[in-house]
């Protein structure tokens, strides 16, 4: 039986787009995961995003939305456009990923039989400062962060 890596679609939502778009796209293009596609959703942005994406990630798909209805709506639009993927990776245009991030997250999803996995998020300028390591909630559904502000 042939064993293939499950398909992942990385969705980058950009509004503006911000100055970090090229760094985000470069980090996604550098992933060591073999079955990953890249979709950029320009949320209410101008067509300038096409040239910026093509310069860094020429194989990426770009969808320009006429109006900005928010990050969640852009992610929903992307999910409606894609068929046959096992996983989505939703990102904003201001993240940088280590080259093995997608590989590690897919492995974690299979190991834990999880529907949702999140990476450890560190500060953009200082990778020693934790920003987010996932969430949990109490019995009333109130979200609880797992770290304290500024935690190393």
C-alpha atoms as a printed R data frame, in Angstrom:
    type eleno elety resid chain resno       x      y      z
1   ATOM     1    CA   UNK     A     1   0.000  0.000  0.000
2   ATOM     2    CA   UNK     A     2   1.376  3.406 -0.969
3   ATOM     3    CA   UNK     A     3   1.964  5.852  1.863
4   ATOM     4    CA   UNK     A     4   1.604  9.552  1.028
5   ATOM     5    CA   UNK     A     5   1.654 12.603  3.206
6   ATOM     6    CA   UNK     A     6  -1.837 14.092  3.641
7   ATOM     7    CA   UNK     A     7  -2.511 17.287  1.716
8   ATOM     8    CA   UNK     A     8  -2.204 20.590  3.557
9   ATOM     9    CA   UNK     A     9  -3.396 23.949  2.264
10  ATOM    10    CA   UNK     A    10  -1.717 26.912  3.926
11  ATOM    11    CA   UNK     A    11  -4.066 29.901  3.830
12  ATOM    12    CA   UNK     A    12  -2.519 33.321  4.366
13  ATOM    13    CA   UNK     A    13  -5.039 36.079  4.998
14  ATOM    14    CA   UNK     A    14  -3.727 39.528  4.238
15  ATOM    15    CA   UNK     A    15  -5.444 42.831  4.812
16  ATOM    16    CA   UNK     A    16  -3.600 45.717  3.358
17  ATOM    17    CA   UNK     A    17  -1.205 43.828  2.833
18  ATOM    18    CA   UNK     A    18   1.235 44.393  5.644
19  ATOM    19    CA   UNK     A    19   5.011 44.690  5.448
20  ATOM    20    CA   UNK     A    20   5.544 41.124  6.694
21  ATOM    21    CA   UNK     A    21   3.787 39.423  3.773
22  ATOM    22    CA   UNK     A    22   6.997 38.486  1.938
23  ATOM    23    CA   UNK     A    23   8.574 37.005  5.099
24  ATOM    24    CA   UNK     A    24   5.435 34.960  5.747
25  ATOM    25    CA   UNK     A    25   5.328 33.653  2.191
26  ATOM    26    CA   UNK     A    26   9.058 32.872  2.193
27  ATOM    27    CA   UNK     A    27   8.717 30.857  5.402
28  ATOM    28    CA   UNK     A    28   5.825 28.883  3.917
29  ATOM    29    CA   UNK     A    29   7.656 28.312  0.637
30  ATOM    30    CA   UNK     A    30  10.591 26.949  2.695
31  ATOM    31    CA   UNK     A    31   8.540 24.241  4.435
32  ATOM    32    CA   UNK     A    32   9.937 20.714  4.253
33  ATOM    33    CA   UNK     A    33   6.446 19.226  3.951
34  ATOM    34    CA   UNK     A    34   5.955 17.627  0.510
35  ATOM    35    CA   UNK     A    35   2.179 17.940  0.049
36  ATOM    36    CA   UNK     A    36   1.510 21.593  0.801
37  ATOM    37    CA   UNK     A    37  -0.242 24.183 -1.338
38  ATOM    38    CA   UNK     A    38  -0.382 27.897 -0.640
39  ATOM    39    CA   UNK     A    39  -3.478 30.090 -0.976
40  ATOM    40    CA   UNK     A    40  -3.316 33.825 -0.267
41  ATOM    41    CA   UNK     A    41  -6.629 35.527  0.444
42  ATOM    42    CA   UNK     A    42  -6.333 39.284 -0.051
43  ATOM    43    CA   UNK     A    43  -9.073 40.490  2.263
44  ATOM    44    CA   UNK     A    44 -10.364 43.722  0.736
45  ATOM    45    CA   UNK     A    45  -6.909 44.420 -0.708
46  ATOM    46    CA   UNK     A    46  -5.866 45.882 -4.022
47  ATOM    47    CA   UNK     A    47  -4.380 43.895 -6.886
48  ATOM    48    CA   UNK     A    48  -0.831 44.839 -5.780
49  ATOM    49    CA   UNK     A    49  -0.863 41.689 -3.711
50  ATOM    50    CA   UNK     A    50  -0.594 39.550 -6.871
51  ATOM    51    CA   UNK     A    51   2.834 40.953 -7.733
52  ATOM    52    CA   UNK     A    52   4.094 40.670 -4.144
53  ATOM    53    CA   UNK     A    53   3.004 37.039 -3.901
54  ATOM    54    CA   UNK     A    54   4.402 36.133 -7.331
55  ATOM    55    CA   UNK     A    55   7.804 37.576 -6.409
56  ATOM    56    CA   UNK     A    56   8.202 35.277 -3.393
57  ATOM    57    CA   UNK     A    57   5.894 32.307 -3.974
58  ATOM    58    CA   UNK     A    58   5.155 32.000 -7.694
59  ATOM    59    CA   UNK     A    59   3.200 28.736 -7.270
60  ATOM    60    CA   UNK     A    60   0.774 30.250 -4.744
61  ATOM    61    CA   UNK     A    61  -2.846 30.841 -5.601
62  ATOM    62    CA   UNK     A    62  -4.288 34.299 -4.892
63  ATOM    63    CA   UNK     A    63  -7.933 35.142 -4.236
64  ATOM    64    CA   UNK     A    64  -8.752 38.852 -3.987
65  ATOM    65    CA   UNK     A    65 -11.905 39.617 -2.014
66  ATOM    66    CA   UNK     A    66 -13.606 42.908 -2.815
67  ATOM    67    CA   UNK     A    67 -14.474 43.736  0.802
68  ATOM    68    CA   UNK     A    68 -12.847 43.097  4.153
69  ATOM    69    CA   UNK     A    69 -15.271 41.060  6.245
70  ATOM    70    CA   UNK     A    70 -12.599 39.980  8.733
71  ATOM    71    CA   UNK     A    71 -10.117 37.155  9.225
72  ATOM    72    CA   UNK     A    72 -12.729 34.479  9.970
73  ATOM    73    CA   UNK     A    73 -14.789 35.273  6.883
74  ATOM    74    CA   UNK     A    74 -11.666 35.146  4.706
75  ATOM    75    CA   UNK     A    75 -10.763 31.738  6.167
76  ATOM    76    CA   UNK     A    76 -14.303 30.502  5.507
77  ATOM    77    CA   UNK     A    77 -14.049 31.707  1.905
78  ATOM    78    CA   UNK     A    78 -10.792 29.791  1.495
79  ATOM    79    CA   UNK     A    79 -12.294 26.622  2.960
80  ATOM    80    CA   UNK     A    80 -15.141 26.816  0.424
81  ATOM    81    CA   UNK     A    81 -12.651 27.122 -2.451
82  ATOM    82    CA   UNK     A    82 -10.601 24.035 -1.584
83  ATOM    83    CA   UNK     A    83 -11.527 20.390 -2.044
84  ATOM    84    CA   UNK     A    84  -9.679 17.254 -1.053
85  ATOM    85    CA   UNK     A    85  -7.320 18.575  1.580
86  ATOM    86    CA   UNK     A    86  -6.731 16.786  4.858
87  ATOM    87    CA   UNK     A    87  -5.611 19.884  6.761
88  ATOM    88    CA   UNK     A    88  -5.736 23.660  6.621
89  ATOM    89    CA   UNK     A    89  -3.086 25.927  8.086
90  ATOM    90    CA   UNK     A    90  -4.595 29.377  8.667
91  ATOM    91    CA   UNK     A    91  -2.138 32.263  9.065
92  ATOM    92    CA   UNK     A    92  -2.164 36.031  9.027
93  ATOM    93    CA   UNK     A    93   0.425 37.889  6.949
94  ATOM    94    CA   UNK     A    94   2.693 38.644  9.911
95  ATOM    95    CA   UNK     A    95   4.016 35.215 10.906
96  ATOM    96    CA   UNK     A    96   7.236 33.367 10.179
97  ATOM    97    CA   UNK     A    97   7.363 29.605 10.463
98  ATOM    98    CA   UNK     A    98  10.357 27.363 11.031
99  ATOM    99    CA   UNK     A    99  10.932 25.099  8.037
100 ATOM   100    CA   UNK     A   100   9.560 22.004  9.812
101 ATOM   101    CA   UNK     A   101   6.439 23.580 11.335
102 ATOM   102    CA   UNK     A   102   3.887 22.009  8.983
103 ATOM   103    CA   UNK     A   103   5.554 18.593  9.204
104 ATOM   104    CA   UNK     A   104   5.550 18.695 13.020
105 ATOM   105    CA   UNK     A   105   1.931 19.874 13.217
106 ATOM   106    CA   UNK     A   106   0.668 17.138 10.884
107 ATOM   107    CA   UNK     A   107   2.539 14.514 12.914
108 ATOM   108    CA   UNK     A   108   1.052 15.931 16.126
109 ATOM   109    CA   UNK     A   109  -2.455 15.823 14.655
110 ATOM   110    CA   UNK     A   110  -2.066 12.138 13.766
111 ATOM   111    CA   UNK     A   111  -0.371 11.206 17.030
112 ATOM   112    CA   UNK     A   112  -3.141 12.801 19.120
113 ATOM   113    CA   UNK     A   113  -5.965 12.093 16.643
114 ATOM   114    CA   UNK     A   114  -6.685 15.817 16.885
115 ATOM   115    CA   UNK     A   115  -8.964 17.893 14.717
116 ATOM   116    CA   UNK     A   116  -7.149 21.106 15.611
117 ATOM   117    CA   UNK     A   117  -3.489 21.631 16.469
118 ATOM   118    CA   UNK     A   118  -1.651 24.856 17.114
119 ATOM   119    CA   UNK     A   119   2.057 25.624 17.181
120 ATOM   120    CA   UNK     A   120   4.047 27.250 19.929
121 ATOM   121    CA   UNK     A   121   4.035 30.950 19.051
122 ATOM   122    CA   UNK     A   122   6.986 33.110 20.070
123 ATOM   123    CA   UNK     A   123   7.546 36.851 19.816
124 ATOM   124    CA   UNK     A   124   8.422 38.018 16.295
125 ATOM   125    CA   UNK     A   125  11.584 39.851 17.429
126 ATOM   126    CA   UNK     A   126  12.595 37.520 20.275
127 ATOM   127    CA   UNK     A   127  12.082 33.766 19.871
128 ATOM   128    CA   UNK     A   128  12.801 33.248 23.573
129 ATOM   129    CA   UNK     A   129   9.542 34.944 24.623
130 ATOM   130    CA   UNK     A   130   6.417 32.789 24.457
131 ATOM   131    CA   UNK     A   131   3.276 34.420 23.101
132 ATOM   132    CA   UNK     A   132   0.929 31.446 22.806
133 ATOM   133    CA   UNK     A   133   1.126 27.698 23.436
134 ATOM   134    CA   UNK     A   134  -2.503 26.755 22.939
135 ATOM   135    CA   UNK     A   135  -5.569 27.311 25.023
136 ATOM   136    CA   UNK     A   136  -7.863 25.384 27.258
137 ATOM   137    CA   UNK     A   137 -11.184 26.301 28.786
138 ATOM   138    CA   UNK     A   138 -12.836 25.874 32.143
139 ATOM   139    CA   UNK     A   139 -16.131 24.071 32.770
140 ATOM   140    CA   UNK     A   140 -18.039 27.224 31.811
141 ATOM   141    CA   UNK     A   141 -16.308 27.522 28.434
142 ATOM   142    CA   UNK     A   142 -14.143 30.493 29.453
143 ATOM   143    CA   UNK     A   143 -10.877 30.403 27.498
144 ATOM   144    CA   UNK     A   144  -7.739 30.138 29.608
145 ATOM   145    CA   UNK     A   145  -4.273 30.878 28.249
146 ATOM   146    CA   UNK     A   146  -1.549 28.416 29.226
147 ATOM   147    CA   UNK     A   147   1.185 31.022 29.681
148 ATOM   148    CA   UNK     A   148   1.736 34.239 31.573
149 ATOM   149    CA   UNK     A   149   2.530 37.470 29.681
150 ATOM   150    CA   UNK     A   150   6.282 37.712 28.979
151 ATOM   151    CA   UNK     A   151   6.943 34.081 29.913
152 ATOM   152    CA   UNK     A   152  10.232 32.647 28.609
